[in-house]
XYZ file of C-alpha atoms in Angstrom:
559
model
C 0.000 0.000 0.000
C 1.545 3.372 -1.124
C 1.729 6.250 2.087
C -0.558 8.207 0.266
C -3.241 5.301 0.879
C -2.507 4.992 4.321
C -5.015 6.939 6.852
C -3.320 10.466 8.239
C -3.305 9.412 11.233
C -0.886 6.389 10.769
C 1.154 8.384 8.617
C 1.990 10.652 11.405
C 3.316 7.971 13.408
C 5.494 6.525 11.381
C 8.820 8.841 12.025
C 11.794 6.966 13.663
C 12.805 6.786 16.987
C 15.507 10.070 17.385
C 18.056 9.575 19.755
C 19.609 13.344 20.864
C 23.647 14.298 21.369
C 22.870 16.041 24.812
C 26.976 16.151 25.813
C 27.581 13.320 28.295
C 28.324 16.137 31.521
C 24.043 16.270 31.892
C 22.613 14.971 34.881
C 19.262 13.842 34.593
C 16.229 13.772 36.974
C 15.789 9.892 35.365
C 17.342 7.396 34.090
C 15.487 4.239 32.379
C 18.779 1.580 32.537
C 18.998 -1.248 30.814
C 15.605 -2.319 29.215
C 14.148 -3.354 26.034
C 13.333 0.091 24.235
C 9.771 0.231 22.181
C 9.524 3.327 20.999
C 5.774 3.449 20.003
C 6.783 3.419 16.101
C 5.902 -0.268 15.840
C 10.072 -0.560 14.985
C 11.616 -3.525 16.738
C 12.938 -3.573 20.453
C 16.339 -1.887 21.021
C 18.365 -1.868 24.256
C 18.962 1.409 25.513
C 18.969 3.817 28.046
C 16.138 6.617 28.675
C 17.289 10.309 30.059
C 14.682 12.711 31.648
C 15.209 15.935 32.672
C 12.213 17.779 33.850
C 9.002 16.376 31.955
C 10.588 15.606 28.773
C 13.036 12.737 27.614
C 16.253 14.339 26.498
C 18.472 11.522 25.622
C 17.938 8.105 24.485
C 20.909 5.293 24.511
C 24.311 4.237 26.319
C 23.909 6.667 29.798
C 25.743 3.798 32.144
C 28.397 6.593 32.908
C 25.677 9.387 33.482
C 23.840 9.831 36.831
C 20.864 10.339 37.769
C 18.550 11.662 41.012
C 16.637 8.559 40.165
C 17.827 5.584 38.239
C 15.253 2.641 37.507
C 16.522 -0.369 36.355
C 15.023 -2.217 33.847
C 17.215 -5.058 32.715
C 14.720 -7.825 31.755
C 11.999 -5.476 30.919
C 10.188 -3.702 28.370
C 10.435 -0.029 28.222
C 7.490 1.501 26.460
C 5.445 5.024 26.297
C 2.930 5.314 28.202
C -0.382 4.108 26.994
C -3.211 6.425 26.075
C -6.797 5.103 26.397
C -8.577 6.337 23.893
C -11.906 6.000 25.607
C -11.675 6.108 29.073
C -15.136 6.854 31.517
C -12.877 8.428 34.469
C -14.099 12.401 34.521
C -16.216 11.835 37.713
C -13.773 8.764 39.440
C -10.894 10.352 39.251
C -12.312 13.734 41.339
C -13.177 10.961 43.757
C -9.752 9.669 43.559
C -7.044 11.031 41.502
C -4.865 8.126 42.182
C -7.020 6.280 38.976
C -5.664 2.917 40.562
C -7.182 0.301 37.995
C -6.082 2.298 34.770
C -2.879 3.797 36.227
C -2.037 -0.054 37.068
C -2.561 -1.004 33.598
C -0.241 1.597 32.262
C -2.257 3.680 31.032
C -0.620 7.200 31.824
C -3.005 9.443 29.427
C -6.981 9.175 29.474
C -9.446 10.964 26.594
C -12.788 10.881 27.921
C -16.152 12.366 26.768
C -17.750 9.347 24.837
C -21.348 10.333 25.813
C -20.928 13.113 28.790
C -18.084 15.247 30.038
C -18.102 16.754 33.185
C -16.311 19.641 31.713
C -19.665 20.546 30.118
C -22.077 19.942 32.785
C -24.542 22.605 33.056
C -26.173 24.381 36.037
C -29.768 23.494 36.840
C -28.871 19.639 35.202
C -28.549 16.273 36.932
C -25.003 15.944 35.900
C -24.158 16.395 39.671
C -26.253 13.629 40.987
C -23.486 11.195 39.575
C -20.987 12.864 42.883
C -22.937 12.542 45.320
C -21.663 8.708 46.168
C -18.305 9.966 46.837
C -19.844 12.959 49.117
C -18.596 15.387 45.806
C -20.855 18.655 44.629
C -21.066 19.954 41.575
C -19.054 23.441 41.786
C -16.871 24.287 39.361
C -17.946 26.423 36.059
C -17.402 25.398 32.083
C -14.415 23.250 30.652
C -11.153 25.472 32.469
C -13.352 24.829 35.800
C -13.027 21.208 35.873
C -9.729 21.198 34.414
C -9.010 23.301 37.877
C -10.984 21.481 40.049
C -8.965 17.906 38.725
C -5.733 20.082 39.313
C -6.653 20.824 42.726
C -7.307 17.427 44.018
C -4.547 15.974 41.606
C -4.708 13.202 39.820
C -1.793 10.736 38.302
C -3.266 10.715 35.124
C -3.472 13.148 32.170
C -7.048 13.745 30.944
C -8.459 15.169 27.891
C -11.837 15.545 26.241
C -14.214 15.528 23.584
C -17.279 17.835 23.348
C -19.829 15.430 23.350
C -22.786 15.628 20.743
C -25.480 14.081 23.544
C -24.592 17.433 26.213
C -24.753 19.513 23.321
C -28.373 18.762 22.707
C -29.516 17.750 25.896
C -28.359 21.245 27.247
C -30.135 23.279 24.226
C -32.932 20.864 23.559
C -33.332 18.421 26.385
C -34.448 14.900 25.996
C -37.008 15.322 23.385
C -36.935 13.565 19.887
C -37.269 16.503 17.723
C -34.781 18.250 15.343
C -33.487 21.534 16.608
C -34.615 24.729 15.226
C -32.639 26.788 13.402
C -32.014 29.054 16.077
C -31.430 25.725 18.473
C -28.898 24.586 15.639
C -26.822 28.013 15.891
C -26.331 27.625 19.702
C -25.617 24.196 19.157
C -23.371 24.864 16.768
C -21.618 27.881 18.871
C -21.104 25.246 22.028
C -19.581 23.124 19.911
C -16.790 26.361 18.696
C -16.388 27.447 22.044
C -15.591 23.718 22.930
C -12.703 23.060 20.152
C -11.140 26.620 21.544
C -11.150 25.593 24.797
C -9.569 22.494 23.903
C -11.994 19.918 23.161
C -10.722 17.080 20.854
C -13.415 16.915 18.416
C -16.702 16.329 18.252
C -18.235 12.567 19.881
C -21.421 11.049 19.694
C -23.024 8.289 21.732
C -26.047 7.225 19.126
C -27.509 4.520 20.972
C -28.625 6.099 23.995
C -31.177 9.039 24.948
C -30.998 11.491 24.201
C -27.931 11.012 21.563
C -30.295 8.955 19.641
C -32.737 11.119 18.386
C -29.711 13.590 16.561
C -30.465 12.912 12.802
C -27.512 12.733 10.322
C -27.537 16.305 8.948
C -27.555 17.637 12.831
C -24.676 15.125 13.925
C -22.849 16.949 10.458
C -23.504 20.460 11.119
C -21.803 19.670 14.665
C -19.149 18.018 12.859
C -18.101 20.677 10.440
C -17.425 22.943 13.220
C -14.965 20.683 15.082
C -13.426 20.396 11.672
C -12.760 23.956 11.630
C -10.450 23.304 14.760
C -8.438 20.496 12.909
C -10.947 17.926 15.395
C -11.961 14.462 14.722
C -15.459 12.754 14.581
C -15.404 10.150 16.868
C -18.465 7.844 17.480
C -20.184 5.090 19.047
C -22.490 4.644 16.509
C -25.804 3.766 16.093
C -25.652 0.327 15.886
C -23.371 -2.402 16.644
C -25.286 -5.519 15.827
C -28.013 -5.887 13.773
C -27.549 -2.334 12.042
C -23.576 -2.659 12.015
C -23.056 -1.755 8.185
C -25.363 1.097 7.511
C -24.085 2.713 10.926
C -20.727 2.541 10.199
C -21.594 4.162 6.556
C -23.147 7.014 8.183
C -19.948 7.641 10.643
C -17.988 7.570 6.940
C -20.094 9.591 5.469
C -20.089 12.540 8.513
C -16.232 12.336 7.997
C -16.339 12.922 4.205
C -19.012 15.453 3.999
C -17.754 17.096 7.294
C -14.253 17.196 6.368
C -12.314 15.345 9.226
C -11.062 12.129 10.563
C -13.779 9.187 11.783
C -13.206 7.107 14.828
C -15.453 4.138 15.751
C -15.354 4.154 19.461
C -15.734 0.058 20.246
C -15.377 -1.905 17.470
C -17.603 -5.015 17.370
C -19.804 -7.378 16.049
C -22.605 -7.808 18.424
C -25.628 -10.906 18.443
C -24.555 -14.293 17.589
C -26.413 -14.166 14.440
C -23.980 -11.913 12.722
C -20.733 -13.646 14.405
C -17.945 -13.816 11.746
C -19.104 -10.931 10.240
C -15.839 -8.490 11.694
C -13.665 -8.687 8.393
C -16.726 -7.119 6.577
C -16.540 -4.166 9.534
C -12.849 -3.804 8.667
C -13.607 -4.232 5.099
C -15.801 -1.414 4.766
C -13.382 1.212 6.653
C -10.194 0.203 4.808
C -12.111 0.800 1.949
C -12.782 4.267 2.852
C -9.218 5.259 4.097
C -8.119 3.559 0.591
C -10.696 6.505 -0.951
C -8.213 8.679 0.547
C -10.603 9.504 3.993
C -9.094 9.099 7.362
C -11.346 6.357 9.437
C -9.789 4.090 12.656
C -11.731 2.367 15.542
C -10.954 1.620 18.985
C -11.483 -1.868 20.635
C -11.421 -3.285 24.031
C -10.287 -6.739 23.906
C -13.100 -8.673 25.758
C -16.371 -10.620 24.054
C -19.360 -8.270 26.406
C -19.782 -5.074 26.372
C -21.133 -2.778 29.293
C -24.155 -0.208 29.475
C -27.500 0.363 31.418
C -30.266 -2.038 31.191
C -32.426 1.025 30.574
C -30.257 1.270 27.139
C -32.450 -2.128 26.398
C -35.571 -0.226 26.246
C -37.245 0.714 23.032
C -36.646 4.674 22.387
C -39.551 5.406 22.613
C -40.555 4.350 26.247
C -36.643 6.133 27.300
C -37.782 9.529 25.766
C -38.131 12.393 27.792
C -35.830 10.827 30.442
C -35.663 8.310 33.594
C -38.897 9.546 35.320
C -40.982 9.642 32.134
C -39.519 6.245 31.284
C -40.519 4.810 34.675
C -44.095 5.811 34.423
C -44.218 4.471 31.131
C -43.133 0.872 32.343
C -45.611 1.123 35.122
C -48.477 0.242 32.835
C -48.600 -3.343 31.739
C -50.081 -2.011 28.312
C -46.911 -0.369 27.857
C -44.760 -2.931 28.928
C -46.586 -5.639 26.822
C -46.504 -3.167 23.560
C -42.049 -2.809 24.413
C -42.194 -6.457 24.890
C -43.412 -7.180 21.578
C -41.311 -4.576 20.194
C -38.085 -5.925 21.615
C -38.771 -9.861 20.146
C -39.865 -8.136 16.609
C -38.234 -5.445 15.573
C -34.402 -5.241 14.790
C -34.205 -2.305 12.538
C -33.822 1.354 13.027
C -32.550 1.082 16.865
C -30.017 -0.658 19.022
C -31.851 -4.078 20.055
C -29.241 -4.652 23.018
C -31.817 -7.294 24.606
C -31.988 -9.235 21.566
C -28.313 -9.002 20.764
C -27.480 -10.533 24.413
C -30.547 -12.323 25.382
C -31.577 -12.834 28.667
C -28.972 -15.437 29.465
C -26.314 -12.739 28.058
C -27.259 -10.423 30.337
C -25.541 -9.675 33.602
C -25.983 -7.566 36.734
C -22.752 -5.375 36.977
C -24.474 -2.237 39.709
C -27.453 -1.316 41.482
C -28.375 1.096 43.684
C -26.779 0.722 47.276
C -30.320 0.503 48.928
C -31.320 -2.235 46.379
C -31.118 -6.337 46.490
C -26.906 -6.475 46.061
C -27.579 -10.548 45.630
C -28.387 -9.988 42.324
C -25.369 -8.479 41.625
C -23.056 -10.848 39.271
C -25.541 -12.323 38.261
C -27.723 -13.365 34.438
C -31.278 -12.418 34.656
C -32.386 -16.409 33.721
C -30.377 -16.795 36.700
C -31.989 -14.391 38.770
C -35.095 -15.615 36.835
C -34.669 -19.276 37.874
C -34.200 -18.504 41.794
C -37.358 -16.180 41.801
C -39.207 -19.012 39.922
C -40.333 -16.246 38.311
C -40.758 -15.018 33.519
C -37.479 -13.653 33.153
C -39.646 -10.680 30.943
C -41.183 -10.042 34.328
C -38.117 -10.033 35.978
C -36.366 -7.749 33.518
C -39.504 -5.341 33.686
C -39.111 -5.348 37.958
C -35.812 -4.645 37.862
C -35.980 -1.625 35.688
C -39.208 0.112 37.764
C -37.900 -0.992 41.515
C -34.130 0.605 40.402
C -35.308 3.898 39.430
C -33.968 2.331 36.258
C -30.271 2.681 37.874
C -28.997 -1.127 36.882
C -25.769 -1.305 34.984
C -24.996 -4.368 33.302
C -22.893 -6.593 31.113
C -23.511 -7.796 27.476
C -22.273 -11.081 26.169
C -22.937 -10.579 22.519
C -19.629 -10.915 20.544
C -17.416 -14.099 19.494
C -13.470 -14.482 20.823
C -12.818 -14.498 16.713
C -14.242 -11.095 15.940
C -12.460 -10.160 18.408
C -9.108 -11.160 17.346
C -9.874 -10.035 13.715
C -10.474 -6.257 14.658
C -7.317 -6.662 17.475
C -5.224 -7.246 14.191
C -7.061 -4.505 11.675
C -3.774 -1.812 11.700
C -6.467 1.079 12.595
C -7.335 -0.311 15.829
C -5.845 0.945 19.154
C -7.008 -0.032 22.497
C -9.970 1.715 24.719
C -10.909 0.684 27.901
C -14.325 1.968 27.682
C -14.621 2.302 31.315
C -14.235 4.109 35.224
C -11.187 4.166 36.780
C -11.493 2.453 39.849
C -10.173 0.963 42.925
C -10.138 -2.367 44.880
C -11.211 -1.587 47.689
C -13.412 1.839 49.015
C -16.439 3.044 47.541
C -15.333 2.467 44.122
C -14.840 -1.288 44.619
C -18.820 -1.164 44.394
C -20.753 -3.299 42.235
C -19.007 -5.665 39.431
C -17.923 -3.331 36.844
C -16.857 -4.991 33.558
C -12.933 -6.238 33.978
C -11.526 -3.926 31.594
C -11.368 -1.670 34.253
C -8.540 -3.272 35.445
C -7.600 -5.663 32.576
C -7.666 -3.743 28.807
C -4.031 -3.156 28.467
C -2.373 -5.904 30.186
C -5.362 -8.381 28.669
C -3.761 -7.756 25.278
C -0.189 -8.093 25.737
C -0.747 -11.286 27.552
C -3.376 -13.040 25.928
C -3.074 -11.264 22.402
C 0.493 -10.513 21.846
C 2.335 -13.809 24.353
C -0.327 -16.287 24.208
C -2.328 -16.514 21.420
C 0.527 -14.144 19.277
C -2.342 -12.499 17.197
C -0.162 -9.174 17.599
C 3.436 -8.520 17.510
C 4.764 -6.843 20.719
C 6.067 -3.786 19.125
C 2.465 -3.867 17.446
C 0.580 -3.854 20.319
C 2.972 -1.488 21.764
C 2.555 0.499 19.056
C -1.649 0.939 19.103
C -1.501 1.556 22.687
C 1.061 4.892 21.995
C 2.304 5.791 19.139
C -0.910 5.516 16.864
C -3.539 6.588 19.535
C -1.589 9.746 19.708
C -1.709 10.341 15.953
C -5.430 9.330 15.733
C -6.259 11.703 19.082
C -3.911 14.200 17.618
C -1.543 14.602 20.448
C 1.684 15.909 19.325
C 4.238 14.946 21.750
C 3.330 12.138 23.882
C 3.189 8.107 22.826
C 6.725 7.680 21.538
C 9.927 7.290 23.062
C 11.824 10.692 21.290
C 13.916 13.446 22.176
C 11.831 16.344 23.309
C 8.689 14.072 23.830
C 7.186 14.227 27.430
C 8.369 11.443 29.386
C 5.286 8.941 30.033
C 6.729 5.826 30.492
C 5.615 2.547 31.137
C 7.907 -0.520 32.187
C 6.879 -3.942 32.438
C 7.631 -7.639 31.897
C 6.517 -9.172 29.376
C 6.797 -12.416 30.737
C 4.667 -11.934 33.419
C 2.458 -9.304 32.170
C -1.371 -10.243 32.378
C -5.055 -9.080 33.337
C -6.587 -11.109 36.334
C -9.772 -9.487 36.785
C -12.813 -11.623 35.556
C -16.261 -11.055 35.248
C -16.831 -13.496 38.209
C -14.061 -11.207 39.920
C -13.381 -7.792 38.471
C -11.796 -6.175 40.987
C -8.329 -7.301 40.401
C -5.342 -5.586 39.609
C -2.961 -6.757 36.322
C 0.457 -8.272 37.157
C 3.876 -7.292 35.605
C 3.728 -3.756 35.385
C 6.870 -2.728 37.436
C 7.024 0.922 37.134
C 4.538 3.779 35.705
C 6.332 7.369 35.154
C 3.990 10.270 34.294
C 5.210 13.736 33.280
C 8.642 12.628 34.390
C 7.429 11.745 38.157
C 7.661 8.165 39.127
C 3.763 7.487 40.188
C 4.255 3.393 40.635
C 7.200 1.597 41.639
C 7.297 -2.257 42.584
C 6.326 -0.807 45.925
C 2.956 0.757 45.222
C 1.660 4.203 43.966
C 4.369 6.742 45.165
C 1.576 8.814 46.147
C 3.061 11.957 43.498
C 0.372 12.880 41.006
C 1.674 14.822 38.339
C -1.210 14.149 35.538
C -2.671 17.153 33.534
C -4.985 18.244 31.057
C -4.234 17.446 27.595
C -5.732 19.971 25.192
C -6.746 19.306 21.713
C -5.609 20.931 18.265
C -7.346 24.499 18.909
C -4.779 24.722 22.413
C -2.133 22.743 21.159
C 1.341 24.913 20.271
């Protein structure tokens, strides 16, 4: 394939590794000794020696006759950027706890949220708050440089950026009606949206599955989109269907891209219901055809066969419209229920069927409310169906009304082999899709999905060591290196001179996720040492209790 076929954003990472002459009198904050160098370029390991002075690497090879005020030694180990989840869920956990335990323990040293909220855009007056008060938090900072201040002033050991989300945008100007804007709606849409990219929003996102995201049309999603482009953003998406409407979604995130004018990213990449299992090369198909056109389109994936949302995302639109108290007096009348009953076993186009796509036996309990039955928790609504002797329809319905609708849970939908074919699609990089949380605490509530704790570390043991679907350097290489170019970031995810100094160092022998859905809350073994911003924030001992993270600003506040 010639370089002029090959999406923009792997083209930007594809410059070599750049080792400085800094004369050999420097002494350095940090020194890396002795490990296997990969420098996020997808080039093959090198031995060699990392120098850091300040935040930013300043030498790379022989430094055994250089000091250091801190020397790490990684003979036997992999030295690699830090990795940069693409699609993290942290902008509420980390305020509760900026040590971001189960994603800093995976690596992962820079986190892009913003899939389908942001608190950097919650509103006054909204219930974006409500999401705090677990963790004894209020609401009380103002607009996007608020929250960046208020994550500054409790610290955190993670870097954070966002998108501007397409669902806030409307919910804030339209609220959770399924209309089209007016004009005038439109043009204060559209100006959020500007004032976003100049603060230092990403790019545009959308969450089309879920109220009130759903109800944007194409054109609106587009006239959103062509005003990130302005900024140099990207259009990144969970689209509106990753089952039974797979292909015609994915044309319509290609098609916002090409009319709009900027880079596509499918948040998630899968192949959802058993009925279309083996279908994944046909997803990868259809987008390498489009970056062959000459547009720039990439996906994230997390490497695990369920996915994770509210049971209220089951629900057909229609009864979720207007939001969770409308909803739940809907569902209180049997007529209704009966009528979303028949709807759910019938109808599979237009809408994310999420029931159908799992069935009931595919469905688990992840969270409920703390005042609510925590047995259930874990477990598959037959399950919970079977010990209640009870439909598991009316089971299903109960839940929903006696939560408030507040249920998260787990979808078993995809096959292990769709998932290996999009891990080795060279537009993929890794997403863990989730919070970042702790093992023990008030965020050890519940059983989250594992990649909380497992994403990373899942694919360089299982993937890359034990099944060898990727290459090491490969894997290395979508977890830094390309998810900077496809987020944009211009000087993090490689191993260069000049480049900040995230750094990750593990063995690769040992490396591996032990979380489980049985058991989520586990950490990953064999990462040895996390280094954020040039300050040490896990050592073999623990967290070091620094946290140097910081915002990470897209194109518009990028020098």
């Amino acid at each position: 394939m010639t370089l002029q076929r090959i999406p923009r954003f792997v083209a930007f990472a594809t410059a070599a590794l750049v080792v400085s002459c800094t004369t050999s009198t420097q002494r350095f904050d940090l020194i890396v000794r002795g490990g296997q160098v990969i420098d996020g370029n997808g080039t093959a390991p090198q031995r060699a020696d990392v120098g850091v002075v300040g935040d930013r690497i300043v030498r790379i090879g022989d430094l055994s006759a250089e000091q250091a005020g801190r020397v790490i030694d990684a003979t036997g180990l992999v030295v690699a950027p830090g990795f940069i989840d693409v699609q993290g869920q942290s902008g509420t956990t980390l305020l509760a706890d900026g040590n971001g335990e189960s994603h800093l323990r995976q690596g992962i040293t820079t986190e892009i949220i913003g899939e389908g909220g942001s608190p950097a855009f919650w509103t006054p007056g909204s219930d974006d708050g409500d999401s705090l008060a677990p963790f004894g938090l209020t609401f009380d900072w103002k607009g996007f440089n608020g929250y960046f201040d208020k994550l500054r002033e409790r610290g955190t050991t993670i870097n954070v950026g966002t998108f501007v989300p397409a669902t806030t945008v409307r919910r804030t100007i339209i609220g959770m009606d399924n209309r089209p804007p007016t004009p005038d709606e439109l043009a204060r849409m559209e100006a959020m949206v500007d004032q976003a990219m100049r603060d230092g929003a990403f790019g545009l996102s959308s969450a089309l599955i879920y109220v009130p995201g759903t109800f944007a049309k194409t054109d609106e999603l587009l006239a959103l989109a062509k005003v990130a482009a302005k900024y140099k953003g990207i259009y990144i998406s969970h689209i509106r269907g990753e089952s039974f409407n797979l292909f015609n979604a994915i044309d319509e995130a290609i098609g916002i891209g090409r009319d709009a004018g900027l880079p596509v990213v499918i948040y998630h990449l899968k192949v959802g219901a058993k009925a279309n299992w083996g279908r994944m090369n046909e997803a990868v198909a259809a987008i390498e055809k489009a970056n062959a056109s000459g547009l720039s389109v990439s996906a994230t994936m997390y490497p695990y066969t369920a996915g994770g949302t509210g049971l209220a995302a089951t629900l057909p639109l229609w009864v979720q419209e207007g939001g969770r108290e409308k909803m739940l007096e809907r569902l209180k009348d049997p007529a209704t229920r009966a009528k979303a009953r028949q709807e759910i076993e019938t109808k599979l186009d237009g809408w994310e069927n999420l029931l159908m796509a799992a069935t009931f036996d595919g469905i688990q309990v992840a969270s409920v409310p703390r005042e609510f039955d925590q047995s259930i928790v874990g477990k598959r609504i037959t399950q919970i169906a079977a010990e209640r002797k009870a439909d598991p329809w009316e089971v299903y319905f109960s839940l929903l009304i006696d939560s408030g609708g507040r249920i998260g849970a787990l979808y078993h939908m995809m096959s292990e082999a769709d998932v290996a074919t999009g891990l080795r699609a060279r537009f993929v990089t890794i997403g863990t899709d989730s919070s970042a949380l702790r093992s023990e605490g008030v965020l050890a509530q519940g059983s989250p999905h594992p990649r909380s704790y497992g994403t990373f570390p899942r694919v360089l043991g299982k993937y890359v060591r034990d099944e060898k679907i990727l290459t090491l350097s490969d894997a290395i290489h979508r977890m830094t290196g390309l998810a900077a170019a496809q987020m944009g970031i211009r000087d993090r995810g490689l191993i260069r001179d000049r480049h900040i100094a995230d750094l990750v160092v593990f063995n690769p022998a040992t490396i591996a996720d032990t979380a489980t859905y049985e058991r989520p809350h586990q950490y990953p073994t064999g990462i040895e040492y996390v280094v954020v911003n040039g300050v040490t924030v896990l050592d073999p001992k623990g967290l070091t209790g620094a946290r140097p993270g910081r915002p990470v600003y897209g194109p518009a506040r990028q020098p």
